Amino acid sequence: MSETQDQAPPPLFTALTTSSRQILTLLKCIGFQSKAQLQISADGLRVTVEDSHVMQGHAFIDKNLFNTYSFNPLPFEPDEDPVVQFGISLTALLECLQIFGGPEAGGGGKWRGGGGGGGGDGWSGGTAGVSAFDHGLLRIAGTCRFLYEEGGPLCLILEEPPITTTCELTTYTPTPLPDIPLSPTLTRKIILKSSLLHDAITELSSSTSSTLPSSSSLLVITTSPHPPSFTLSSTSPLGTTTVEFTDDRDLLETFQVNLRTKDVYRFDLVRHARGAMAVASKVSVRSDEAGVLSLQFMVEWEGRASFVDFRFLGVDDGEGGGGSDGDGDGSYGEEAGDGDSE
Amino acid sequence: MRFKTSIRNVSTFIKLTSCLVSIGKIAWLRLDEEEIRFTLMPDQGVQVFANLAIQTLFDSYIITSANSNIINLEVPLSALHRALRSCASASDATLRLTKRASDNTPILCLTVTTTTNTLVTQEIPVRVLSAASVANIKEPTCPEPDVHIILPALHTLRAVVERFNKLDASRIAIAANMNGEFKMRLDGNDSVKVESIWTGLTNPLLDPEQVPGGVENHPSTTREKAAFAWVRVDGKEWGRVLKVGGISRRVVACFCEDHALVLYVYLTDEEDEHSAVLTYYLSSFVI
């Protein structure tokens, strides 16, 4: 819009969106942690949270969710993609994105500025008539502008006439958070409707208990080229629940498994992805030989896809498979939002 | 001492008690031949003074007492609110002051005829206050306001306040100027600072008859138009006050800088015959 009006150099990052609801939905998917790392690049915003060093959640807010998007980094190393990263309170960011006021009440036009005075202090007739072009009646969507200057706060300017809200989110020194790497040699790749996974995880939750330590429940994923093809079980001191999927194209859009493989994960951590399971249209379930699990969710609006990716390290269950050789060095680069679940 | 009335406007009465009950537990109810007055003065926090013409709520109103036909009662608000809620769909409701047969406790007796012609009676125990005991209860005196402004729709204001409170339910700074602008700010939180501003609001004109020193000398006139007058209030309390948006037709906020915020909440329209106004006093915190 008006970034170029001033003669001053353009801000490091500024972007304007009328899709703040979509951005909010994506960020809510990883809203299980209060602090997040935010990375700005030429392609969009990448927001990362982690839990216990064994799981990460990445929400990728593509620049196509913005009406204008301008990132003006200082010159970087020539062969490096310029990025800016900082820590931020995700809780505060989520609340700020929801600050837009509620719907205006109709009939407000009756409130003219006049007397009626029982409470003393009379006001002689003013003129507060609300015009026919009341924004509340027209439901003009609000805009949200992001603004960031090196070292400063991340500013969100929400405009929904006649209200303008400015939020200054404190930015923190970035915490290095190497991505949990997923090797290109996959042991399974399954694409299914996200709601199916959501239902399965909800079903499996019934055998876990809130009175037991949450980390005592495990999720076992078994895949095999022969039926049952794809099995999810939750095990806890209370018992085991199993959900089986058959390799049916109506059920599993993609099913690529060569060998029978079994991996074990902490159930409570997988449950962090339930918000994403609920809003996404599809999910790509992938694992590699080291037992790293990736759940990549595709969230769609009006034909535009956005991605939220969760990575989990496996739990060593003493039966081999599902190694947890942690400490990824990030050398595989990031894959969130690479769109390979199409 | 006799008080008996039929309730003309149950839904307004319920909305009124629901607003009051969110501010305090006990109200002083003063009834006379012209007016109904509810006064809430909790030990701390918001004070509310509600002055209503009798016809706003009541009909066939009879009041007599040895004290110039004035009756002062201490009323438990939640009991009154509960009783009224149960007669929301009644075809007829009457309220009278009487004594409970068993122990002579004074009670407000609410009798309701339901749509199925059943008679339901509810007793609200009250305390009759002597004229002397209420003689010293007065509305606080405030300096002439620096800024007065008509607030935007209270429910949008409240939606924003609720978000502020989720971020940090402590103090909210509120300000307005004589240029039709109103703002709220949340600071003192490490991770986020938020400020919302509304523009294009109305600063109502002062009625010269009510300004003894002349409108031209009033602080709101002599003040620079764009200069904001600030007060600081408790966020939770501010949210509760804004619940009155459910019944108000119009709210005028008066800012006495760094001192108090006074809200005049009009429950009736300007052209309505019977007026009903709630006055809320919120003291400002010192920075």
XYZ file of C-alpha atoms in Angstrom:
629
model
C 0.000 0.000 0.000
C 1.908 3.003 1.184
C 5.350 1.719 2.131
C 6.967 3.834 -0.515
C 5.390 7.111 0.516
C 8.239 7.950 2.843
C 11.687 8.775 1.581
C 13.238 6.733 4.390
C 14.626 3.305 3.442
C 11.949 0.613 3.427
C 11.559 -1.339 6.656
C 13.369 -4.652 6.944
C 10.028 -6.429 6.775
C 6.514 -5.235 6.149
C 3.500 -7.135 4.913
C -0.196 -6.483 4.718
C -2.904 -9.107 4.833
C -6.665 -9.351 4.853
C -6.292 -13.056 5.643
C -5.394 -12.725 9.296
C -7.988 -15.373 10.116
C -6.115 -17.923 7.999
C -2.807 -16.929 9.574
C -4.406 -17.299 12.970
C -5.678 -20.777 12.057
C -2.209 -21.898 10.955
C -0.519 -20.526 14.056
C -3.120 -22.085 16.342
C -2.025 -25.479 14.993
C 1.276 -25.025 16.816
C -0.200 -23.035 19.685
C 0.626 -25.713 22.258
C 3.777 -23.822 23.244
C 3.929 -20.271 24.522
C 7.267 -19.348 22.937
C 8.134 -19.711 19.280
C 10.935 -18.942 16.857
C 9.899 -16.793 13.917
C 11.882 -16.765 10.690
C 11.292 -14.219 7.957
C 12.476 -15.013 4.439
C 11.610 -13.917 0.939
C 9.108 -16.796 0.734
C 7.131 -16.110 3.852
C 7.138 -16.553 7.601
C 8.127 -19.775 9.294
C 7.119 -20.205 12.910
C 8.662 -23.039 14.924
C 7.929 -24.502 18.332
C 9.410 -27.552 20.004
C 8.781 -29.838 22.951
C 11.309 -31.838 24.988
C 13.873 -31.710 22.150
C 12.081 -34.637 20.502
C 9.322 -32.911 18.556
C 8.970 -29.766 16.513
C 6.066 -27.989 14.899
C 6.515 -25.640 11.949
C 3.808 -23.400 10.561
C 4.662 -21.928 7.200
C 2.831 -18.731 6.342
C 3.454 -18.383 2.640
C 3.776 -14.890 1.286
C 0.735 -15.602 -0.887
C -1.362 -15.205 2.266
C -0.368 -11.541 2.211
C -1.664 -8.840 -0.114
C 1.708 -7.107 -0.043
C 4.947 -8.623 1.193
C 8.248 -6.813 1.324
C 11.431 -8.224 2.820
C 14.550 -6.075 2.432
C 17.450 -7.828 4.134
C 20.909 -6.380 4.267
C 23.289 -8.120 1.851
C 24.042 -11.614 3.148
C 26.638 -14.207 2.292
C 26.251 -14.693 -1.441
C 25.179 -18.345 -1.432
C 22.929 -18.131 1.567
C 19.246 -17.346 1.468
C 18.768 -14.320 3.646
C 16.624 -14.963 6.699
C 15.891 -13.041 9.845
C 15.051 -14.976 12.974
C 13.932 -14.092 16.484
C 12.027 -15.517 19.432
C 8.523 -14.347 20.198
C 5.623 -15.037 22.534
C 3.307 -17.182 20.429
C 0.536 -16.852 23.021
C 0.652 -13.073 22.717
C 0.785 -13.235 18.906
C -2.311 -15.470 18.822
C -4.224 -13.150 21.136
C -3.216 -10.093 19.135
C -4.471 -11.622 15.889
C -7.867 -12.037 17.564
C -8.186 -8.451 18.728
C -10.417 -7.442 15.845
C -13.650 -6.171 17.377
C -16.909 -8.050 17.240
C -19.710 -7.201 14.838
C -21.170 -3.748 15.194
C -24.696 -3.700 16.526
C -27.359 -2.503 14.192
C -29.567 0.323 15.359
C -26.680 2.251 16.825
C -27.785 5.235 14.797
C -30.378 6.057 17.387
C -27.760 7.186 19.835
C -27.584 10.836 19.127
C -25.618 12.994 21.422
C -28.442 14.452 23.405
C -29.812 15.037 26.859
C -32.316 12.715 28.409
C -30.625 13.753 31.556
C -31.807 11.856 34.646
C -28.226 11.537 35.824
C -27.614 15.249 36.008
C -24.937 16.751 33.751
C -27.163 17.247 30.745
C -25.715 17.331 27.265
C -27.521 19.455 24.811
C -28.131 17.753 21.547
C -25.019 16.650 19.723
C -24.904 14.724 16.493
C -23.569 11.194 16.738
C -25.720 9.792 13.983
C -24.240 6.660 12.469
C -24.256 6.889 8.714
C -25.576 4.306 6.302
C -21.966 3.518 5.473
C -21.309 2.186 8.924
C -18.520 -0.329 8.525
C -20.250 -2.682 10.884
C -23.162 -2.955 8.503
C -20.976 -3.450 5.465
C -18.707 -5.948 7.289
C -15.566 -4.676 5.635
C -12.817 -7.096 6.480
C -10.056 -5.783 8.667
C -6.463 -5.532 7.539
C -3.419 -6.600 9.457
C -0.003 -5.112 8.780
C 3.184 -6.769 10.018
C 6.188 -4.542 10.530
C 9.660 -5.429 11.759
C 12.878 -3.456 11.992
C 16.151 -5.091 13.032
C 16.270 -5.456 16.801
C 12.893 -3.849 17.378
C 9.560 -5.352 18.335
C 7.364 -7.136 15.804
C 4.487 -4.730 15.221
C 1.025 -5.801 14.181
C -1.253 -3.013 13.093
C -4.847 -4.182 12.919
C -7.249 -1.878 11.171
C -10.959 -2.384 11.221
C -12.506 1.077 10.979
C -13.142 2.830 13.233
C -10.729 0.779 15.366
C -6.977 0.648 14.887
C -4.975 -1.585 17.182
C -1.202 -1.569 17.390
C 0.511 -4.528 19.030
C 4.208 -4.457 19.813
C 5.477 -7.944 20.398
C 8.816 -8.105 22.130
C 11.363 -10.023 20.079
C 13.928 -12.199 21.801
C 17.372 -13.416 20.839
C 16.834 -16.428 18.594
C 17.360 -19.849 20.132
C 19.139 -22.110 17.655
C 16.701 -24.864 16.829
C 18.144 -27.241 14.230
C 15.399 -28.966 12.309
C 14.791 -32.611 13.104
C 16.001 -34.100 9.813
C 13.905 -36.464 7.747
C 16.091 -38.599 5.537
C 15.053 -38.817 1.882
C 15.075 -42.624 2.275
C 11.568 -43.135 3.547
C 10.246 -46.284 5.154
C 6.661 -45.162 4.677
C 4.735 -42.466 2.940
C 1.005 -42.364 3.431
C -1.378 -39.607 2.418
C -4.874 -39.613 3.859
C -7.665 -37.300 4.817
C -6.623 -35.430 7.907
C -9.996 -36.010 9.546
C -9.342 -39.782 9.462
C -6.126 -39.346 11.404
C -7.920 -36.973 13.776
C -10.640 -39.544 14.437
C -8.050 -42.272 14.972
C -6.016 -40.231 17.457
C -9.205 -39.229 19.284
C -10.186 -42.889 19.489
C -6.749 -43.863 20.783
C -6.843 -41.102 23.398
C -9.669 -42.914 25.135
C -7.282 -45.561 26.441
C -4.897 -43.028 27.922
C -5.568 -41.461 31.260
C -5.108 -38.010 32.609
C -4.133 -39.403 36.004
C -1.047 -41.157 34.668
C 2.077 -39.295 33.648
C 1.384 -38.160 30.102
C 4.705 -39.473 28.864
C 3.793 -43.023 29.880
C 1.482 -43.448 26.859
C 3.023 -44.479 23.590
C 1.844 -44.436 20.012
C 2.942 -47.396 17.934
C 2.817 -47.008 14.167
C 3.082 -50.201 12.149
C 3.034 -50.325 8.368
C 3.283 -53.347 6.161
C 2.874 -54.172 2.474
C 0.411 -56.888 3.585
C -2.807 -56.352 5.544
C -3.290 -54.861 8.016
C -1.473 -52.167 6.083
C -1.408 -49.238 8.483
C -1.965 -49.655 12.207
C -1.964 -47.083 14.984
C -2.001 -48.296 18.593
C -1.840 -46.461 21.837
C -0.406 -48.307 24.785
C -0.466 -47.170 28.343
C -0.477 -48.893 31.721
C -4.266 -49.019 31.276
C -4.190 -51.086 28.114
C -3.905 -50.901 24.366
C -6.217 -49.536 21.691
C -5.624 -50.164 18.013
C -6.970 -48.550 14.858
C -6.328 -50.318 11.567
C -6.477 -48.881 8.082
C -6.638 -51.172 5.070
C -4.802 -50.205 1.925
C -7.860 -48.899 0.139
C -7.568 -45.922 -2.220
C -10.773 -44.485 -0.761
C -9.061 -44.462 2.605
C -5.376 -43.995 1.875
C -4.799 -41.754 -1.086
C -1.144 -42.743 -1.220
C 0.432 -45.782 0.400
C 4.136 -46.421 -0.241
C 5.578 -49.091 2.037
C 8.100 -51.750 1.033
C 8.911 -53.448 4.310
C 7.042 -54.063 7.520
C 8.125 -51.297 9.892
C 7.216 -50.453 13.430
C 7.983 -47.167 15.188
C 7.132 -45.881 18.629
C 6.464 -42.275 19.637
C 5.306 -40.432 22.739
C 1.562 -40.224 22.442
C 1.256 -36.929 24.318
C 3.582 -35.270 21.819
C 1.692 -36.591 18.797
C -1.464 -35.235 20.377
C 0.013 -31.736 20.057
C -0.854 -32.044 16.367
C -4.568 -32.548 17.018
C -5.391 -28.934 16.230
C -3.745 -29.332 12.843
C -5.517 -32.649 12.258
C -8.830 -30.891 12.864
C -8.377 -28.052 10.378
C -6.243 -29.643 7.650
C -7.665 -31.314 4.580
C -4.882 -33.858 4.051
C -1.936 -35.210 5.939
C 1.205 -36.847 4.681
C 2.611 -39.387 7.163
C 6.270 -40.103 6.471
C 9.037 -41.882 8.371
C 12.658 -42.594 7.658
C 15.007 -45.392 8.688
C 16.065 -43.508 11.811
C 12.451 -43.532 12.988
C 11.855 -39.831 12.458
C 8.156 -39.198 11.859
C 6.875 -36.272 9.846
C 3.222 -35.310 9.843
C 2.773 -32.712 7.170
C -0.655 -31.109 7.107
C -2.130 -29.305 4.157
C -4.580 -26.583 5.124
C -6.564 -25.187 2.201
C -8.550 -22.036 1.613
C -10.013 -21.183 -1.741
C -7.583 -23.448 -3.544
C -4.527 -22.030 -1.767
C -2.642 -24.580 0.304
C -0.630 -23.843 3.415
C 1.459 -26.295 5.352
C 2.035 -27.174 8.970
C 4.701 -29.770 9.611
C 5.377 -31.769 12.769
C 8.518 -33.842 13.299
C 8.968 -36.444 16.003
C 11.926 -38.492 17.106
C 11.058 -42.084 17.900
C 11.192 -43.698 21.322
C 13.514 -46.656 21.632
C 11.229 -49.498 22.677
C 14.037 -52.024 22.963
C 12.966 -53.914 19.839
C 15.070 -52.036 17.363
C 13.520 -49.740 14.853
C 12.516 -46.325 16.005
C 15.973 -45.212 16.945
C 16.276 -41.869 18.595
C 19.656 -40.675 17.547
C 18.445 -37.093 18.056
C 20.608 -34.057 17.583
C 19.896 -33.460 13.959
C 22.416 -31.082 12.526
C 19.884 -29.476 10.226
C 22.023 -30.230 7.210
C 19.042 -31.713 5.382
C 17.461 -28.342 5.292
C 13.893 -27.581 5.920
C 11.046 -29.228 4.151
C 8.037 -27.535 5.622
C 5.886 -26.098 2.953
C 7.709 -27.813 0.127
C 4.363 -29.004 -1.049
C 5.373 -32.583 -1.661
C 2.158 -33.923 -0.273
C 0.389 -32.994 -3.465
C -44.760 1.409 55.482
C -46.210 -0.004 52.313
C -44.735 -0.777 48.928
C -46.515 -2.631 46.177
C -46.091 -2.485 42.435
C -46.570 -4.488 39.336
C -43.494 -4.950 37.188
C -44.100 -3.413 33.845
C -40.865 -4.227 32.170
C -39.414 -7.504 33.441
C -36.745 -7.799 30.774
C -35.291 -4.350 31.490
C -35.326 -5.110 35.195
C -33.465 -8.393 34.591
C -30.864 -6.673 32.412
C -30.412 -4.044 35.079
C -29.910 -6.542 37.889
C -27.549 -8.603 35.738
C -25.349 -5.527 35.287
C -25.473 -4.661 38.950
C -24.821 -8.197 40.144
C -21.540 -8.247 38.218
C -20.365 -5.196 40.195
C -21.438 -6.003 43.770
C -23.425 -8.283 46.047
C -25.560 -5.779 47.911
C -27.378 -2.674 46.750
C -29.119 0.108 48.545
C -32.536 0.518 46.976
C -34.259 3.809 47.598
C -37.872 4.114 46.571
C -39.931 7.294 46.668
C -42.877 8.705 44.812
C -40.859 9.710 41.769
C -37.829 7.541 41.377
C -36.178 4.204 41.889
C -32.569 4.455 42.916
C -30.040 1.611 43.175
C -26.718 2.419 44.797
C -23.708 0.108 44.875
C -20.716 1.149 46.890
C -18.455 -1.870 47.368
C -15.485 -1.390 49.691
C -13.289 -1.036 46.671
C -13.698 -0.766 42.953
C -16.514 0.591 40.888
C -19.425 2.486 42.398
C -22.754 2.511 40.629
C -25.682 4.866 41.001
C -28.809 4.023 39.058
C -31.632 6.522 38.857
C -34.720 5.365 37.090
C -38.097 6.908 36.580
C -40.712 4.661 38.153
C -42.361 4.006 34.815
C -39.147 2.537 33.447
C -39.764 -0.593 35.488
C -43.028 -0.340 37.376
C -46.720 0.253 36.977
C -49.574 0.606 39.526
C -46.970 1.751 42.010
C -48.009 2.375 45.613
C -45.604 3.678 48.228
C -46.278 5.051 51.707
C -44.029 5.502 54.709
C -43.689 7.697 57.765
C -40.492 9.091 56.234
C -42.108 11.295 53.518
C -43.076 8.183 51.566
C -39.462 7.139 51.122
C -38.367 3.554 51.723
C -34.718 2.497 51.976
C -33.848 -1.158 51.588
C -30.695 -3.200 51.519
C -31.214 -5.795 48.797
C -29.113 -8.889 48.027
C -28.635 -8.533 44.296
C -28.075 -12.141 43.318
C -31.295 -13.237 45.060
C -33.230 -10.458 43.348
C -31.665 -11.270 39.993
C -32.413 -14.990 40.329
C -36.005 -14.325 41.296
C -36.530 -11.970 38.379
C -34.951 -14.351 35.915
C -37.462 -17.008 36.809
C -40.303 -14.712 35.807
C -38.856 -13.694 32.452
C -41.762 -15.247 30.584
C -44.430 -14.340 33.102
C -47.638 -12.733 31.993
C -47.868 -10.759 35.206
C -45.472 -10.005 38.061
C -45.913 -7.989 41.239
C -43.418 -6.962 43.872
C -44.351 -5.983 47.407
C -42.655 -5.377 50.711
C -43.975 -7.586 53.471
C -42.890 -9.672 56.433
C -42.241 -13.351 56.455
C -44.916 -14.975 58.607
C -42.522 -17.354 60.350
C -39.956 -14.895 61.726
C -41.112 -11.393 60.812
C -38.088 -10.851 58.542
C -38.818 -8.124 56.011
C -38.981 -9.546 52.513
C -39.579 -8.395 48.996
C -42.190 -10.763 47.750
C -42.225 -11.396 44.008
C -45.454 -12.974 42.815
C -45.602 -14.218 39.284
C -48.484 -15.467 37.224
C -47.045 -17.814 34.642
C -48.475 -18.329 31.196
C -50.129 -21.500 32.484
C -51.885 -19.453 35.181
C -49.807 -20.908 37.991
C -48.976 -18.535 40.818
C -45.311 -18.564 41.884
C -44.130 -16.593 44.906
C -40.506 -15.876 45.703
C -39.182 -14.223 48.822
C -36.124 -11.996 48.820
C -35.007 -11.185 52.368
C -34.114 -7.512 52.719
C -33.091 -5.096 55.440
C -35.019 -1.900 56.008
C -32.580 0.985 56.451
C -33.351 4.019 58.557
C -33.181 7.455 57.013
C -30.252 8.256 59.292
C -28.192 5.278 58.157
C -28.310 6.338 54.528
C -28.034 10.066 55.081
C -24.302 10.064 54.454
C -24.267 8.010 51.267
C -23.593 10.402 48.436
C -22.320 10.197 44.924
C -18.623 11.045 44.849
C -17.796 14.548 43.807
C -15.459 14.833 40.857
C -13.819 17.820 39.296
C -15.348 19.000 36.018
C -14.269 16.455 33.416
C -11.347 17.226 31.115
C -12.856 15.212 28.291
C -16.322 13.842 27.628
C -17.067 11.522 24.764
C -19.721 9.097 23.569
C -18.214 5.626 23.746
C -18.243 3.284 20.754
C -20.549 0.244 20.894
C -19.784 -1.361 24.227
C -19.769 -4.920 22.967
C -16.924 -4.198 20.537
C -15.095 -2.401 23.307
C -15.643 -5.354 25.581
C -14.430 -7.836 22.968
C -11.156 -5.912 22.800
C -10.911 -5.635 26.600
C -11.351 -9.388 26.882
C -8.382 -9.911 24.560
C -6.352 -7.447 26.581
C -7.254 -9.316 29.738
C -6.188 -12.610 28.213
C -2.793 -11.102 27.506
C -2.483 -9.641 30.978
C -5.418 -9.008 33.277
C -3.916 -6.128 35.141
C -4.270 -2.460 34.466
C -5.580 -0.927 31.314
C -4.934 2.698 30.530
C -7.901 4.447 28.948
C -7.870 7.838 27.287
C -9.942 10.135 25.157
C -9.651 13.603 23.698
C -12.024 16.324 22.525
C -11.267 15.356 18.933
C -13.538 12.307 18.947
C -10.796 9.803 19.717
C -10.787 7.104 22.374
C -8.046 4.631 23.174
C -7.094 1.786 25.455
C -3.579 0.634 26.141
C -2.122 -2.415 27.795
C 1.440 -2.104 28.911
C 3.558 -3.337 31.742
C 3.717 -6.756 30.096
C 7.128 -8.010 29.008
C 6.108 -9.805 25.870
C 3.582 -7.451 24.317
C 2.232 -3.911 24.356
C -1.122 -3.220 22.763
C -3.023 -0.070 21.996
C -6.415 0.233 20.315
C -7.740 3.538 19.084
C -11.239 4.485 17.956
C -11.732 7.600 15.847
C -14.694 9.570 14.607
C -16.564 9.480 17.903
C -18.705 12.312 19.209
C -17.849 14.711 21.981
C -21.316 15.748 23.114
C -21.987 19.437 23.516
C -22.317 20.743 27.037
C -25.627 22.168 28.100
C -24.853 25.801 29.064
C -27.515 25.683 31.764
C -25.608 22.957 33.585
C -22.197 24.632 33.456
C -22.184 27.411 36.055
C -18.821 28.867 35.039
C -19.806 29.051 31.382
C -19.042 26.542 28.640
C -16.189 28.710 27.350
C -14.318 28.296 30.637
C -14.979 24.571 31.055
C -11.809 22.426 31.152
C -12.989 20.460 28.136
C -13.290 23.680 26.117
C -10.041 25.304 27.153
C -8.113 22.089 26.613
C -6.170 21.364 23.445
C -8.492 19.301 21.261
C -6.075 16.498 20.460
C -4.669 16.132 23.988
C -5.615 12.818 25.573
C -6.808 12.633 29.170
C -5.718 9.335 30.749
C -7.061 7.176 33.532
C -5.886 3.719 34.613
C -8.334 1.048 35.687
C -8.349 -2.625 36.589
C -8.812 -4.659 33.408
C -11.158 -7.257 34.923
C -13.312 -4.581 36.494
C -13.472 -2.592 33.267
C -14.633 -5.729 31.492
C -17.416 -6.200 34.048
C -18.521 -2.579 33.736
C -18.792 -2.934 29.970
C -21.384 -5.690 30.384
C -23.851 -2.826 30.684
C -23.620 -2.651 26.890
C -26.394 -5.250 26.874
C -28.959 -2.656 27.980
C -27.452 0.729 27.287
C -28.613 2.914 24.455
C -25.785 5.399 24.780
C -22.821 5.859 27.089
C -21.076 9.128 27.806
C -17.629 8.766 29.367
C -16.198 11.636 31.373
C -12.461 11.657 31.956
C -11.112 13.464 34.996
C -7.450 13.110 34.165
C -5.502 10.783 36.516
C -8.443 10.935 38.891
C -11.548 9.101 37.751
C -13.617 7.868 34.877
C -17.347 8.509 35.149
C -19.740 6.746 32.792
C -23.285 7.925 32.242
C -25.132 4.962 30.862
C -28.466 5.862 29.315
C -30.871 2.956 29.233
C -33.466 4.954 27.369
C -33.451 6.926 24.152
C -33.305 10.669 24.177
C -36.863 10.997 22.948
C -38.231 8.541 25.501
C -40.540 9.978 28.086
C -39.064 8.148 31.069
C -35.386 8.382 31.701
C -33.105 5.781 33.177
C -29.456 6.460 33.792
C -26.725 4.467 35.476
C -23.668 6.316 36.686
C -20.448 4.361 37.117
C -17.510 5.815 39.017
C -14.115 4.251 38.452
C -11.180 5.664 40.352
C -7.951 5.896 38.448
C -4.897 4.072 39.726
C -1.790 6.073 40.267
C 0.917 5.140 37.775
